[in-house]
Structures are given as C-alpha cells and as structure tokens.
Amino acid sequence: MNAPAHQFDPDSARFGTARSQKRLEDDRLLRGQGRYSDDQTAPNEAWMVVVRSPYAHAKIASIDISTAAASKGVVAVLTMADLRKDGVGHIPFPPLFKQASGAPMAAPLRTPLAETIAYYAGHPVVAIIAEKREQAQDAAELVVIDYEELACVVDPAKAIEAGAPVLFDGAPGNISAEARYGDAAGVADALRAAAHVTTIELHNQRLSATALEPRSATASFENGRWTLLTQTQTPTGTREALAAVLGTKIEHVRVVVGDIGGGFGMKTGLYPEDALISYAAKKLGRPVRWRAERSEEFLAAHAGRDQWFKAQLALDAKGIILALKMEMLGNFGSVPVGSTAIIPLVLGPKVQTTVYRVPLVDYHVRGVLTNTMASGAYRGAGRPEANYLMERLIEEAGREMGIDPIEIRRRNFIPPSAFPHRTHLNEVYDAGEFGRMLDRVIEESDWKGFSARAEASKKAGKLRGRGLAVYIEWTGALPTETVDIRVDADGTVTVYSGTMAMGQGIETSYVQLITEVLQIPAKEIRIVQGDTDLANGMGSVGSRSAFVGGSAVVSAGRKVIVRGKELAAEALEAAVADIEFRAGRFNIAGTDRAVGLADLADRQAEKFIRVSATETPSAPSWPNGAQVSEVEVDPETGVVEVVRMTSVDDIGRIINHMIVEGQVQGGIAQGIGQALYEQAVYDDNGQLLTGSLMDYSVPRASDLPSMSNLFDESVPCKTNLLGVKGCGEIGTIGAVPAVVHAVLDALSGKGVRHIEMPITPEKVWRLLNG
C-alpha cells in the first residue's frame, strides 16, 4: 500500500535514476527556438512608454498632455484620472500584517499610475501609447508635469526618527507594520546573566535582481476577454491580481507566459505596466506592448534585501548560546508589492536561529516606509538575511571568546536526537544532521591544508583567508499544487502544471518523474505550464517546484495507472485486481493479453484519458548545509578574489544531479555577488545612483572560481511524497557569510573585525591603509 500522499514514500527513493540526464529544454533554447517576449509579436500592436517621476517625493499639481497627445503616431495618453473613470483600481497586497496598535498594515495604494503624489523616483505617472516605440518615447518628452517637491527620506533609521517626513498618514512614524516574537523579559534576564554577550550591527544591503531579460508584456482584448502575455513566476496569481485591478471576473483574464530570461523572485505577481497595457488594449481595441529599458528595471522593478539589524547573542562561559535579541528595520520602500511585508516580518524570523539551539529569543521587526522603490522577493527572500546575521554572530562570538569557529558551532548545533525540533515561531524541523554537513565540508575543503595555501599566497604578495558558514533554508511556500495528466490516443502524455519554468529545469525534472512512473519514453511526454486557460497553481517561488509540484506530478502519474487498470479490466474483461502495469501497458497477470495506454485512450469517447491530483505536503522542508570559501586579497589594490568554494548540502532526494548542481552554483554566484559586488544606492534626495550596469556591479563568470558541490541524501524530507527539500536558493544563503568570513580572516592580522557588504576594493584598501 502506498504511503499517504503528503508524506515521504520510501518507494519514491528510486526517482531520479536518470540523475545526470541533460536538460531537455536546452536544445530548443540553444537553437534559438525559445519563446521570449521579443520573439512574440501581435498584429497591429501599439507600444507603450511610461513617463516616470524624477522626484523621490512630490505632489502632482498638474499634468499637461496636450502636446504629447498631438505628437506623431500617438494614439492615447493616459493618467490615473482616466483609469479611475473606467473603474480601474489598485494592485492589492496581502492584508496579513498589523501595526503595533493593532491597526492594519498601512501604505500608499499601488495604483498603475501615481494619482496625487509620486512616492519614489521612477514612480509611473503617465502612459503614452503610440504606433511605434520610438514615437511613444518622443511623445514622453513632451508631457509637462508640474511637481511640488516634498521632503523625502531613504534611510529607514532616519525615517522613524521624530520629525522625519511622513510618507503616509496611516503609518505613524513611517512604520507600516511590525511584529514581535519571543520572550523579551526572559532574554533581558539572560543578557544580564550571560558570561559573554556578542553585539553586532549590520546592513544586508539593497540588491537588484538584474535578470538578463528585462520585464516586458503584450496585452490584447478580444471577445470579452483579456490575454496578457508576460513574464511571471506566478501566472495564476497574476491573473487574479489583474482581474482585481480591472474590476472583472478572473475567467475574463488569461495569462500566458513563454520562456523567462531570469526571474529570481523579482518576476512574481502583477506589475503596474501589466495593468496599464491591459487597460489600454481594451480601450483602443488593439494589442498593446511594453518593454522596460534596463534603467527602468533598476528604478521600478522591486529590489531585494535592504534590512538593517542590531543583535545581541548571550552565551555562557563555555560558548553555549543562552539567548538571542534581534531588532530589524525592513526597508519596505514607499509602495509595497505583494511580497514586501512577509519577508522581514515572517520569513526571516522563521529561520533566525538557523541550525542552533537558542533557548530564548526576542525579535522586534519593523517595516518602514521610505521614498525608494519597494523591496520584495529576491533569491532566498528573508532566509539569506537571517542566516547571515546568525553566522556573523556566532563567528564573532568565537573570535571574542577564543573558541575555534568549528568548535563553537559544534557546541551549539541542534543534535539529531532533538528532532522533530519546534522553533520559536512554532515551525517544526523534521530532520537534520548538521554536524555531518560540517564534518564533510571540512574534509572536502581540505581545511587542514589551508596553512600551506596561505603561505603560498603570502609568497605571491597576497593575503589569504578562509570562511565557514552553516545554514538552513525553508522551502515549500504555498504548499498545495494540482497537476492534470492527459493521455491521448496517439500516445502523447501531457502534464499540466501551475508551476512555472524560468531556467531551473522543471521540464526535465517532471519528464524524468513521469518517465519513471509510467515507464514510457521521454519523447512521448509534454509539459504544459504558463497558460491559465490550461493549468493553474501557485507558481514557482520559494524553491517549491519539485517539493510540491513534483510530488503532484508523481501523484497524478499514479492516478493514471489506477484509472488505466480500471479501463483495462473493462477492455480485457478481467478483474481490476488481476491487472498489472509495466512499460506503459496493462496485462492480465500470468497471460499475454494486454492493452497499452494509448489504446485505452483511443477506446474512450473523448479519445483521451484525463486525471487530476492535488498534493499538500504535511509541512515545509528544511534544506541545510555548510560552505567553506577561500579568498585572496591583494593588499596593494584591495581586490578580493574568491579562489575556492566548497559546499555540502542536504537537500533530500535528488531527481537530477546536474540540475541541482547548476542551481546551487548559480545561487553561490549570486551570494558572491552580494558579498563583494552588488548594492543599489540612493542619495539623500532619493535619486538612484546605481541606475545602470555602469554603476551597479554584478559578477562575471571570470570572477567566480571552480566550485566543489557535494550532496548528502541520507536524510530525506519526511513531509512530501518524493523526500525532496528544494535547492534553488540554498547556495545563495551559504555563500554570503562564507565569503565575508573568508575576507575577515584574511584581514584579521590588520585588526579588522567587521566590514559591511559589498566588500569592494576601495573598502578593503582603506581598511588596510588606515
């Protein structure tokens, strides 16, 4: 008998026998047959260009569109007043959070265009639609907007000070929402009684997702329905949000997604531009298209991270953790997106104690409004920030107390005997072998051989350092997914899933699973995603695609077999109990009488068999691991080079080793980017100083080392059918503290104990030269 669908089934351990199968989607993409936004055009389409506020905070006194409207090729000029007349509303954010008073979270509404106030530089104010993009761009220069500039604030610490400019009347002190967790009195007592207290203040800086393909979309309106062709990781959620903005029923909206040139969390949910072109398409009776310039991506696509921490870790004389106090300001920006609040208020605190036993905690998290673009989901979404803080605390505690960095971690790990382990936020870790991850990464990284490598670096005029990080991830957001499978008379098996591919290899993984369940060739399987008329679900966020979506695929595949046995028994005039399934065929046990899946489909009046399966894992999963980084620092220039990266991760069962390794390496690359290169910066007037790739630095392939990535499958996840745990974000989580610790180790001889990210050559050079 199969195990309940929401729990780990030991029989599923066999999935992934083709563990190094090459990605099936790559052949199409490498041949230029991908369906990216610019590969798809619509007849008679017009182009939209958005006029954005040059001010970070300003009242919109008047808008004169007359000259722009008369410009060559222009077919419409839109303001929010026009949209309001036709009943267009705002993009909703989840009403889940509260202020300290108990009042609901408060922030300016996210209307497609600014209404009376522009809240950040880049805020959309006017939309121009023209026959050609160049004509719309020319007309945008002719719009005359009278702004009354208002005082602005971009730093969350300054935003909560008395006398700071107030962005929104409903958010006193610019605090949009806040949360408290733990035992404040107990932690205060522990801090007073502790033998040692480590204190750290740090900024987990603002980042831009910098996806290779900028946001773009085309909307059309025909036969009473909108079709939005866009880039989104969450097609169904985007459809629901668009229907809400337009004031229509969801069945009147279809969202279609082709290939996505990078998402990283930034392409989740509906953007104002999607709503604008959808409105314009109906108004004008023709398709309307939009594509962001790279500068618009920096200005108006939501950012990641931007959290400011003050924390204290209380320890006894042996270095055992007694309590953790954490205060955090999350920079919401001015007009929150759907993921803005949940990241600092819930997802970070959810994993804040990471892999360590922490008896008492006191967390105070405040979401602060500032005159910047909103923050939101970016690879890891809260977990990298929490893990970074915890690793910095325990690393510094070890240095201050004279305890080896490996030893202080060992003393504080949650032991295997303590599982299942309940956290202070009432989450349950189902399993974990944190000590084994540490032991393996120490061995694989040749920790003991570091001294010889450091000496060789010294002879070459370089400072060498090594850094360690141990970490945990939480996956399984939105923990329900439904998959439909259709078997046609020609033998084609089509899998319909509401998850969304964006380069992570979902198509290959799903094909592997169905190949093994139904024992049929991969060429007979087709995966359909990204069309809300065909498949709906929660999308691909939070490393959930294999954890939830993959489980639903296997469950649906098994239902095909169950239904096939019933139909085969009827066709072969036998009892269902006597029917066996093997290699895509059903036969009567002990005989040669058989019928294939395609034959059974052909016997149906509809000429197909269709089944549906819904999976809801019983709890989230908790991937975890350890990384060691080694760097070389050039003291003459301050340049840091990452020369070695070793990771050992427990991500449960692996479906495709090549895909998993690629995901972890991509995550590590983005972690190195945050540690050494990337930061979005505003000046005091709210102007973005990093508005192009000339100013915002991202790592190149030549900046990255060869990596050694190993995996431990000995502890499968117990809460889902496949035993998988998710792998898309874990590399980022570990790389950031590992690289920072390596740099600090290299600079430790100069008395450097802390350095804010990104660790640029200028910062290093200044530290080395006083």
JSON list of C-alpha atoms in Angstrom, two decimals, residues 195-387:
[
{"chain": "A", "resi": 195, "resn": "ALA", "atom": "CA", "xyz": [29.21, 35.28, 30.79]},
{"chain": "A", "resi": 196, "resn": "HIS", "atom": "CA", "xyz": [29.62, 36.86, 27.37]},
{"chain": "A", "resi": 197, "resn": "VAL", "atom": "CA", "xyz": [27.46, 38.96, 25.04]},
{"chain": "A", "resi": 198, "resn": "THR", "atom": "CA", "xyz": [28.32, 39.50, 21.38]},
{"chain": "A", "resi": 199, "resn": "THR", "atom": "CA", "xyz": [26.77, 42.55, 19.76]},
{"chain": "A", "resi": 200, "resn": "ILE", "atom": "CA", "xyz": [26.57, 43.23, 16.03]},
{"chain": "A", "resi": 201, "resn": "GLU", "atom": "CA", "xyz": [25.01, 45.92, 13.87]},
{"chain": "A", "resi": 202, "resn": "LEU", "atom": "CA", "xyz": [24.91, 45.31, 10.14]},
{"chain": "A", "resi": 203, "resn": "HIS", "atom": "CA", "xyz": [23.11, 46.18, 6.92]},
{"chain": "A", "resi": 204, "resn": "ASN", "atom": "CA", "xyz": [22.02, 43.47, 4.49]},
{"chain": "A", "resi": 205, "resn": "GLN", "atom": "CA", "xyz": [22.19, 45.81, 1.53]},
{"chain": "A", "resi": 206, "resn": "ARG", "atom": "CA", "xyz": [19.65, 46.52, -1.19]},
{"chain": "A", "resi": 207, "resn": "LEU", "atom": "CA", "xyz": [20.10, 44.45, -4.35]},
{"chain": "A", "resi": 208, "resn": "SER", "atom": "CA", "xyz": [18.75, 44.48, -7.89]},
{"chain": "A", "resi": 209, "resn": "ALA", "atom": "CA", "xyz": [17.73, 41.17, -9.45]},
{"chain": "A", "resi": 210, "resn": "THR", "atom": "CA", "xyz": [19.27, 42.19, -12.83]},
{"chain": "A", "resi": 211, "resn": "ALA", "atom": "CA", "xyz": [17.57, 39.40, -14.78]},
{"chain": "A", "resi": 212, "resn": "LEU", "atom": "CA", "xyz": [19.10, 39.01, -18.24]},
{"chain": "A", "resi": 213, "resn": "GLU", "atom": "CA", "xyz": [15.72, 39.67, -19.87]},
{"chain": "A", "resi": 214, "resn": "PRO", "atom": "CA", "xyz": [14.00, 42.87, -18.70]},
{"chain": "A", "resi": 215, "resn": "ARG", "atom": "CA", "xyz": [10.31, 42.83, -17.86]},
{"chain": "A", "resi": 216, "resn": "SER", "atom": "CA", "xyz": [8.07, 43.01, -20.92]},
{"chain": "A", "resi": 217, "resn": "ALA", "atom": "CA", "xyz": [4.50, 42.18, -21.83]},
{"chain": "A", "resi": 218, "resn": "THR", "atom": "CA", "xyz": [1.79, 42.37, -24.50]},
{"chain": "A", "resi": 219, "resn": "ALA", "atom": "CA", "xyz": [-1.92, 42.61, -23.79]},
{"chain": "A", "resi": 220, "resn": "SER", "atom": "CA", "xyz": [-4.92, 42.12, -26.05]},
{"chain": "A", "resi": 221, "resn": "PHE", "atom": "CA", "xyz": [-8.71, 42.17, -25.60]},
{"chain": "A", "resi": 222, "resn": "GLU", "atom": "CA", "xyz": [-10.96, 40.04, -27.76]},
{"chain": "A", "resi": 223, "resn": "ASN", "atom": "CA", "xyz": [-14.40, 38.52, -27.33]},
{"chain": "A", "resi": 224, "resn": "GLY", "atom": "CA", "xyz": [-14.80, 39.98, -23.87]},
{"chain": "A", "resi": 225, "resn": "ARG", "atom": "CA", "xyz": [-11.52, 38.55, -22.55]},
{"chain": "A", "resi": 226, "resn": "TRP", "atom": "CA", "xyz": [-8.07, 39.91, -21.85]},
{"chain": "A", "resi": 227, "resn": "THR", "atom": "CA", "xyz": [-4.96, 37.94, -22.76]},
{"chain": "A", "resi": 228, "resn": "LEU", "atom": "CA", "xyz": [-1.77, 39.09, -21.06]},
{"chain": "A", "resi": 229, "resn": "LEU", "atom": "CA", "xyz": [1.44, 37.68, -22.48]},
{"chain": "A", "resi": 230, "resn": "THR", "atom": "CA", "xyz": [4.00, 38.46, -19.79]},
{"chain": "A", "resi": 231, "resn": "GLN", "atom": "CA", "xyz": [6.90, 37.21, -17.72]},
{"chain": "A", "resi": 232, "resn": "THR", "atom": "CA", "xyz": [5.80, 35.99, -14.34]},
{"chain": "A", "resi": 233, "resn": "GLN", "atom": "CA", "xyz": [6.74, 33.17, -12.00]},
{"chain": "A", "resi": 234, "resn": "THR", "atom": "CA", "xyz": [3.12, 33.08, -10.77]},
{"chain": "A", "resi": 235, "resn": "PRO", "atom": "CA", "xyz": [0.70, 33.07, -13.74]},
{"chain": "A", "resi": 236, "resn": "THR", "atom": "CA", "xyz": [-2.39, 32.24, -11.69]},
{"chain": "A", "resi": 237, "resn": "GLY", "atom": "CA", "xyz": [-1.70, 34.87, -9.04]},
{"chain": "A", "resi": 238, "resn": "THR", "atom": "CA", "xyz": [-1.02, 37.41, -11.78]},
{"chain": "A", "resi": 239, "resn": "ARG", "atom": "CA", "xyz": [-4.35, 36.59, -13.40]},
{"chain": "A", "resi": 240, "resn": "GLU", "atom": "CA", "xyz": [-6.19, 37.07, -10.10]},
{"chain": "A", "resi": 241, "resn": "ALA", "atom": "CA", "xyz": [-4.46, 40.39, -9.39]},
{"chain": "A", "resi": 242, "resn": "LEU", "atom": "CA", "xyz": [-5.14, 41.71, -12.89]},
{"chain": "A", "resi": 243, "resn": "ALA", "atom": "CA", "xyz": [-8.81, 40.80, -12.61]},
{"chain": "A", "resi": 244, "resn": "ALA", "atom": "CA", "xyz": [-8.97, 42.66, -9.29]},
{"chain": "A", "resi": 245, "resn": "VAL", "atom": "CA", "xyz": [-7.35, 45.79, -10.75]},
{"chain": "A", "resi": 246, "resn": "LEU", "atom": "CA", "xyz": [-9.61, 45.79, -13.81]},
{"chain": "A", "resi": 247, "resn": "GLY", "atom": "CA", "xyz": [-12.69, 45.03, -11.74]},
{"chain": "A", "resi": 248, "resn": "THR", "atom": "CA", "xyz": [-13.59, 41.92, -13.70]},
{"chain": "A", "resi": 249, "resn": "LYS", "atom": "CA", "xyz": [-14.06, 38.20, -13.11]},
{"chain": "A", "resi": 250, "resn": "ILE", "atom": "CA", "xyz": [-10.98, 36.01, -13.25]},
{"chain": "A", "resi": 251, "resn": "GLU", "atom": "CA", "xyz": [-12.47, 33.93, -16.07]},
{"chain": "A", "resi": 252, "resn": "HIS", "atom": "CA", "xyz": [-12.28, 37.07, -18.22]},
{"chain": "A", "resi": 253, "resn": "VAL", "atom": "CA", "xyz": [-8.49, 37.10, -17.92]},
{"chain": "A", "resi": 254, "resn": "ARG", "atom": "CA", "xyz": [-5.96, 34.73, -19.46]},
{"chain": "A", "resi": 255, "resn": "VAL", "atom": "CA", "xyz": [-2.26, 34.97, -18.59]},
{"chain": "A", "resi": 256, "resn": "VAL", "atom": "CA", "xyz": [0.26, 33.34, -20.91]},
{"chain": "A", "resi": 257, "resn": "VAL", "atom": "CA", "xyz": [3.96, 33.03, -20.17]},
{"chain": "A", "resi": 258, "resn": "GLY", "atom": "CA", "xyz": [6.63, 31.91, -22.59]},
{"chain": "A", "resi": 259, "resn": "ASP", "atom": "CA", "xyz": [10.27, 31.42, -21.66]},
{"chain": "A", "resi": 260, "resn": "ILE", "atom": "CA", "xyz": [11.57, 33.70, -18.92]},
{"chain": "A", "resi": 261, "resn": "GLY", "atom": "CA", "xyz": [15.07, 35.12, -19.10]},
{"chain": "A", "resi": 262, "resn": "GLY", "atom": "CA", "xyz": [15.63, 35.02, -15.35]},
{"chain": "A", "resi": 263, "resn": "GLY", "atom": "CA", "xyz": [13.22, 35.67, -12.52]},
{"chain": "A", "resi": 264, "resn": "PHE", "atom": "CA", "xyz": [14.93, 35.38, -9.10]},
{"chain": "A", "resi": 265, "resn": "GLY", "atom": "CA", "xyz": [11.72, 36.38, -7.29]},
{"chain": "A", "resi": 266, "resn": "MET", "atom": "CA", "xyz": [11.54, 39.79, -8.95]},
{"chain": "A", "resi": 267, "resn": "LYS", "atom": "CA", "xyz": [9.09, 38.48, -11.58]},
{"chain": "A", "resi": 268, "resn": "THR", "atom": "CA", "xyz": [6.38, 37.45, -9.15]},
{"chain": "A", "resi": 269, "resn": "GLY", "atom": "CA", "xyz": [2.94, 38.95, -9.33]},
{"chain": "A", "resi": 270, "resn": "LEU", "atom": "CA", "xyz": [1.43, 41.76, -11.35]},
{"chain": "A", "resi": 271, "resn": "TYR", "atom": "CA", "xyz": [3.33, 44.95, -12.20]},
{"chain": "A", "resi": 272, "resn": "PRO", "atom": "CA", "xyz": [1.69, 48.34, -12.93]},
{"chain": "A", "resi": 273, "resn": "GLU", "atom": "CA", "xyz": [2.79, 48.15, -16.56]},
{"chain": "A", "resi": 274, "resn": "ASP", "atom": "CA", "xyz": [0.89, 44.86, -17.00]},
{"chain": "A", "resi": 275, "resn": "ALA", "atom": "CA", "xyz": [-2.30, 46.54, -15.81]},
{"chain": "A", "resi": 276, "resn": "LEU", "atom": "CA", "xyz": [-1.71, 49.62, -17.97]},
{"chain": "A", "resi": 277, "resn": "ILE", "atom": "CA", "xyz": [-1.33, 47.73, -21.26]},
{"chain": "A", "resi": 278, "resn": "SER", "atom": "CA", "xyz": [-4.32, 45.54, -20.40]},
{"chain": "A", "resi": 279, "resn": "TYR", "atom": "CA", "xyz": [-6.49, 48.59, -19.81]},
{"chain": "A", "resi": 280, "resn": "ALA", "atom": "CA", "xyz": [-5.19, 50.26, -22.99]},
{"chain": "A", "resi": 281, "resn": "ALA", "atom": "CA", "xyz": [-5.76, 47.13, -25.09]},
{"chain": "A", "resi": 282, "resn": "LYS", "atom": "CA", "xyz": [-9.48, 47.19, -24.32]},
{"chain": "A", "resi": 283, "resn": "LYS", "atom": "CA", "xyz": [-9.73, 50.96, -24.60]},
{"chain": "A", "resi": 284, "resn": "LEU", "atom": "CA", "xyz": [-8.03, 51.03, -28.00]},
{"chain": "A", "resi": 285, "resn": "GLY", "atom": "CA", "xyz": [-9.31, 47.73, -29.35]},
{"chain": "A", "resi": 286, "resn": "ARG", "atom": "CA", "xyz": [-5.83, 46.53, -30.33]},
{"chain": "A", "resi": 287, "resn": "PRO", "atom": "CA", "xyz": [-2.85, 44.80, -28.72]},
{"chain": "A", "resi": 288, "resn": "VAL", "atom": "CA", "xyz": [-0.51, 46.99, -26.68]},
{"chain": "A", "resi": 289, "resn": "ARG", "atom": "CA", "xyz": [3.07, 46.11, -25.92]},
{"chain": "A", "resi": 290, "resn": "TRP", "atom": "CA", "xyz": [5.66, 47.32, -23.42]},
{"chain": "A", "resi": 291, "resn": "ARG", "atom": "CA", "xyz": [9.29, 46.51, -22.67]},
{"chain": "A", "resi": 292, "resn": "ALA", "atom": "CA", "xyz": [11.40, 48.00, -19.89]},
{"chain": "A", "resi": 293, "resn": "GLU", "atom": "CA", "xyz": [14.68, 49.71, -20.52]},
{"chain": "A", "resi": 294, "resn": "ARG", "atom": "CA", "xyz": [17.46, 48.46, -18.29]},
{"chain": "A", "resi": 295, "resn": "SER", "atom": "CA", "xyz": [17.36, 51.76, -16.41]},
{"chain": "A", "resi": 296, "resn": "GLU", "atom": "CA", "xyz": [13.66, 51.18, -15.70]},
{"chain": "A", "resi": 297, "resn": "GLU", "atom": "CA", "xyz": [14.48, 47.79, -14.22]},
{"chain": "A", "resi": 298, "resn": "PHE", "atom": "CA", "xyz": [16.78, 49.45, -11.71]},
{"chain": "A", "resi": 299, "resn": "LEU", "atom": "CA", "xyz": [14.26, 52.20, -10.95]},
{"chain": "A", "resi": 300, "resn": "ALA", "atom": "CA", "xyz": [10.94, 50.38, -10.93]},
{"chain": "A", "resi": 301, "resn": "ALA", "atom": "CA", "xyz": [11.37, 46.61, -10.52]},
{"chain": "A", "resi": 302, "resn": "HIS", "atom": "CA", "xyz": [11.25, 45.69, -6.87]},
{"chain": "A", "resi": 303, "resn": "ALA", "atom": "CA", "xyz": [14.57, 45.32, -5.06]},
{"chain": "A", "resi": 304, "resn": "GLY", "atom": "CA", "xyz": [15.81, 42.63, -2.70]},
{"chain": "A", "resi": 305, "resn": "ARG", "atom": "CA", "xyz": [17.13, 42.54, 0.90]},
{"chain": "A", "resi": 306, "resn": "ASP", "atom": "CA", "xyz": [17.64, 46.03, 2.46]},
{"chain": "A", "resi": 307, "resn": "GLN", "atom": "CA", "xyz": [17.35, 45.03, 6.10]},
{"chain": "A", "resi": 308, "resn": "TRP", "atom": "CA", "xyz": [19.12, 46.74, 8.99]},
{"chain": "A", "resi": 309, "resn": "PHE", "atom": "CA", "xyz": [19.96, 44.70, 12.09]},
{"chain": "A", "resi": 310, "resn": "LYS", "atom": "CA", "xyz": [21.01, 45.19, 15.69]},
{"chain": "A", "resi": 311, "resn": "ALA", "atom": "CA", "xyz": [21.53, 41.91, 17.53]},
{"chain": "A", "resi": 312, "resn": "GLN", "atom": "CA", "xyz": [22.92, 40.52, 20.76]},
{"chain": "A", "resi": 313, "resn": "LEU", "atom": "CA", "xyz": [23.87, 36.90, 21.41]},
{"chain": "A", "resi": 314, "resn": "ALA", "atom": "CA", "xyz": [24.16, 35.78, 25.05]},
{"chain": "A", "resi": 315, "resn": "LEU", "atom": "CA", "xyz": [26.50, 32.86, 25.82]},
{"chain": "A", "resi": 316, "resn": "ASP", "atom": "CA", "xyz": [27.73, 31.05, 28.92]},
{"chain": "A", "resi": 317, "resn": "ALA", "atom": "CA", "xyz": [31.42, 30.67, 29.76]},
{"chain": "A", "resi": 318, "resn": "LYS", "atom": "CA", "xyz": [31.71, 27.59, 27.52]},
{"chain": "A", "resi": 319, "resn": "GLY", "atom": "CA", "xyz": [30.29, 29.35, 24.49]},
{"chain": "A", "resi": 320, "resn": "ILE", "atom": "CA", "xyz": [26.82, 27.79, 24.71]},
{"chain": "A", "resi": 321, "resn": "ILE", "atom": "CA", "xyz": [24.09, 30.08, 23.39]},
{"chain": "A", "resi": 322, "resn": "LEU", "atom": "CA", "xyz": [21.61, 31.26, 26.02]},
{"chain": "A", "resi": 323, "resn": "ALA", "atom": "CA", "xyz": [19.52, 33.84, 24.17]},
{"chain": "A", "resi": 324, "resn": "LEU", "atom": "CA", "xyz": [19.23, 35.99, 21.05]},
{"chain": "A", "resi": 325, "resn": "LYS", "atom": "CA", "xyz": [17.88, 39.52, 20.81]},
{"chain": "A", "resi": 326, "resn": "MET", "atom": "CA", "xyz": [17.27, 40.82, 17.32]},
{"chain": "A", "resi": 327, "resn": "GLU", "atom": "CA", "xyz": [15.96, 44.20, 16.18]},
{"chain": "A", "resi": 328, "resn": "MET", "atom": "CA", "xyz": [15.42, 44.74, 12.50]},
{"chain": "A", "resi": 329, "resn": "LEU", "atom": "CA", "xyz": [14.26, 47.56, 10.25]},
{"chain": "A", "resi": 330, "resn": "GLY", "atom": "CA", "xyz": [13.00, 46.29, 6.93]},
{"chain": "A", "resi": 331, "resn": "ASN", "atom": "CA", "xyz": [13.01, 48.92, 4.21]},
{"chain": "A", "resi": 332, "resn": "PHE", "atom": "CA", "xyz": [9.58, 48.49, 2.59]},
{"chain": "A", "resi": 333, "resn": "GLY", "atom": "CA", "xyz": [10.15, 51.28, 0.10]},
{"chain": "A", "resi": 334, "resn": "SER", "atom": "CA", "xyz": [7.17, 53.53, -0.43]},
{"chain": "A", "resi": 335, "resn": "VAL", "atom": "CA", "xyz": [4.55, 51.49, -2.31]},
{"chain": "A", "resi": 336, "resn": "PRO", "atom": "CA", "xyz": [4.77, 47.85, -1.19]},
{"chain": "A", "resi": 337, "resn": "VAL", "atom": "CA", "xyz": [4.42, 44.90, -3.56]},
{"chain": "A", "resi": 338, "resn": "GLY", "atom": "CA", "xyz": [2.81, 41.61, -2.61]},
{"chain": "A", "resi": 339, "resn": "SER", "atom": "CA", "xyz": [5.95, 40.09, -1.10]},
{"chain": "A", "resi": 340, "resn": "THR", "atom": "CA", "xyz": [7.26, 43.23, 0.65]},
{"chain": "A", "resi": 341, "resn": "ALA", "atom": "CA", "xyz": [5.96, 42.67, 4.16]},
{"chain": "A", "resi": 342, "resn": "ILE", "atom": "CA", "xyz": [6.13, 38.90, 4.56]},
{"chain": "A", "resi": 343, "resn": "ILE", "atom": "CA", "xyz": [9.88, 38.71, 4.02]},
{"chain": "A", "resi": 344, "resn": "PRO", "atom": "CA", "xyz": [11.10, 40.71, 7.05]},
{"chain": "A", "resi": 345, "resn": "LEU", "atom": "CA", "xyz": [8.04, 40.12, 9.23]},
{"chain": "A", "resi": 346, "resn": "VAL", "atom": "CA", "xyz": [7.74, 36.34, 8.79]},
{"chain": "A", "resi": 347, "resn": "LEU", "atom": "CA", "xyz": [10.22, 34.57, 6.51]},
{"chain": "A", "resi": 348, "resn": "GLY", "atom": "CA", "xyz": [13.38, 35.92, 8.17]},
{"chain": "A", "resi": 349, "resn": "PRO", "atom": "CA", "xyz": [12.25, 35.31, 11.77]},
{"chain": "A", "resi": 350, "resn": "LYS", "atom": "CA", "xyz": [11.05, 31.84, 10.73]},
{"chain": "A", "resi": 351, "resn": "VAL", "atom": "CA", "xyz": [14.68, 30.68, 10.33]},
{"chain": "A", "resi": 352, "resn": "GLN", "atom": "CA", "xyz": [16.51, 33.21, 12.51]},
{"chain": "A", "resi": 353, "resn": "THR", "atom": "CA", "xyz": [18.02, 30.68, 14.93]},
{"chain": "A", "resi": 354, "resn": "THR", "atom": "CA", "xyz": [19.06, 28.56, 11.90]},
{"chain": "A", "resi": 355, "resn": "VAL", "atom": "CA", "xyz": [20.82, 25.31, 12.90]},
{"chain": "A", "resi": 356, "resn": "TYR", "atom": "CA", "xyz": [21.50, 26.25, 16.52]},
{"chain": "A", "resi": 357, "resn": "ARG", "atom": "CA", "xyz": [19.83, 25.64, 19.87]},
{"chain": "A", "resi": 358, "resn": "VAL", "atom": "CA", "xyz": [18.71, 29.02, 21.17]},
{"chain": "A", "resi": 359, "resn": "PRO", "atom": "CA", "xyz": [16.61, 28.69, 24.33]},
{"chain": "A", "resi": 360, "resn": "LEU", "atom": "CA", "xyz": [15.24, 32.23, 24.35]},
{"chain": "A", "resi": 361, "resn": "VAL", "atom": "CA", "xyz": [14.61, 34.81, 21.63]},
{"chain": "A", "resi": 362, "resn": "ASP", "atom": "CA", "xyz": [13.30, 38.35, 21.42]},
{"chain": "A", "resi": 363, "resn": "TYR", "atom": "CA", "xyz": [12.62, 39.63, 17.89]},
{"chain": "A", "resi": 364, "resn": "HIS", "atom": "CA", "xyz": [11.31, 43.09, 17.07]},
{"chain": "A", "resi": 365, "resn": "VAL", "atom": "CA", "xyz": [10.79, 43.69, 13.36]},
{"chain": "A", "resi": 366, "resn": "ARG", "atom": "CA", "xyz": [9.51, 46.93, 11.87]},
{"chain": "A", "resi": 367, "resn": "GLY", "atom": "CA", "xyz": [8.62, 47.52, 8.24]},
{"chain": "A", "resi": 368, "resn": "VAL", "atom": "CA", "xyz": [9.50, 51.12, 7.38]},
{"chain": "A", "resi": 369, "resn": "LEU", "atom": "CA", "xyz": [8.25, 53.29, 4.52]},
{"chain": "A", "resi": 370, "resn": "THR", "atom": "CA", "xyz": [10.91, 55.25, 2.65]},
{"chain": "A", "resi": 371, "resn": "ASN", "atom": "CA", "xyz": [11.00, 57.15, -0.65]},
{"chain": "A", "resi": 372, "resn": "THR", "atom": "CA", "xyz": [12.51, 54.26, -2.57]},
{"chain": "A", "resi": 373, "resn": "MET", "atom": "CA", "xyz": [11.19, 51.53, -4.86]},
{"chain": "A", "resi": 374, "resn": "ALA", "atom": "CA", "xyz": [9.61, 48.68, -2.90]},
{"chain": "A", "resi": 375, "resn": "SER", "atom": "CA", "xyz": [11.62, 45.74, -1.67]},
{"chain": "A", "resi": 376, "resn": "GLY", "atom": "CA", "xyz": [10.33, 42.25, -2.32]},
{"chain": "A", "resi": 377, "resn": "ALA", "atom": "CA", "xyz": [11.21, 38.67, -3.17]},
{"chain": "A", "resi": 378, "resn": "TYR", "atom": "CA", "xyz": [14.79, 38.02, -4.30]},
{"chain": "A", "resi": 379, "resn": "ARG", "atom": "CA", "xyz": [16.53, 34.66, -4.28]},
{"chain": "A", "resi": 380, "resn": "GLY", "atom": "CA", "xyz": [16.19, 33.39, -0.71]},
{"chain": "A", "resi": 381, "resn": "ALA", "atom": "CA", "xyz": [13.73, 36.07, 0.44]},
{"chain": "A", "resi": 382, "resn": "GLY", "atom": "CA", "xyz": [14.49, 36.58, 4.13]},
{"chain": "A", "resi": 383, "resn": "ARG", "atom": "CA", "xyz": [16.42, 33.39, 4.75]},
{"chain": "A", "resi": 384, "resn": "PRO", "atom": "CA", "xyz": [19.79, 34.72, 3.47]},
{"chain": "A", "resi": 385, "resn": "GLU", "atom": "CA", "xyz": [19.41, 37.78, 5.70]},
{"chain": "A", "resi": 386, "resn": "ALA", "atom": "CA", "xyz": [18.58, 35.72, 8.81]},
{"chain": "A", "resi": 387, "resn": "ASN", "atom": "CA", "xyz": [21.32, 33.16, 8.22]}
]
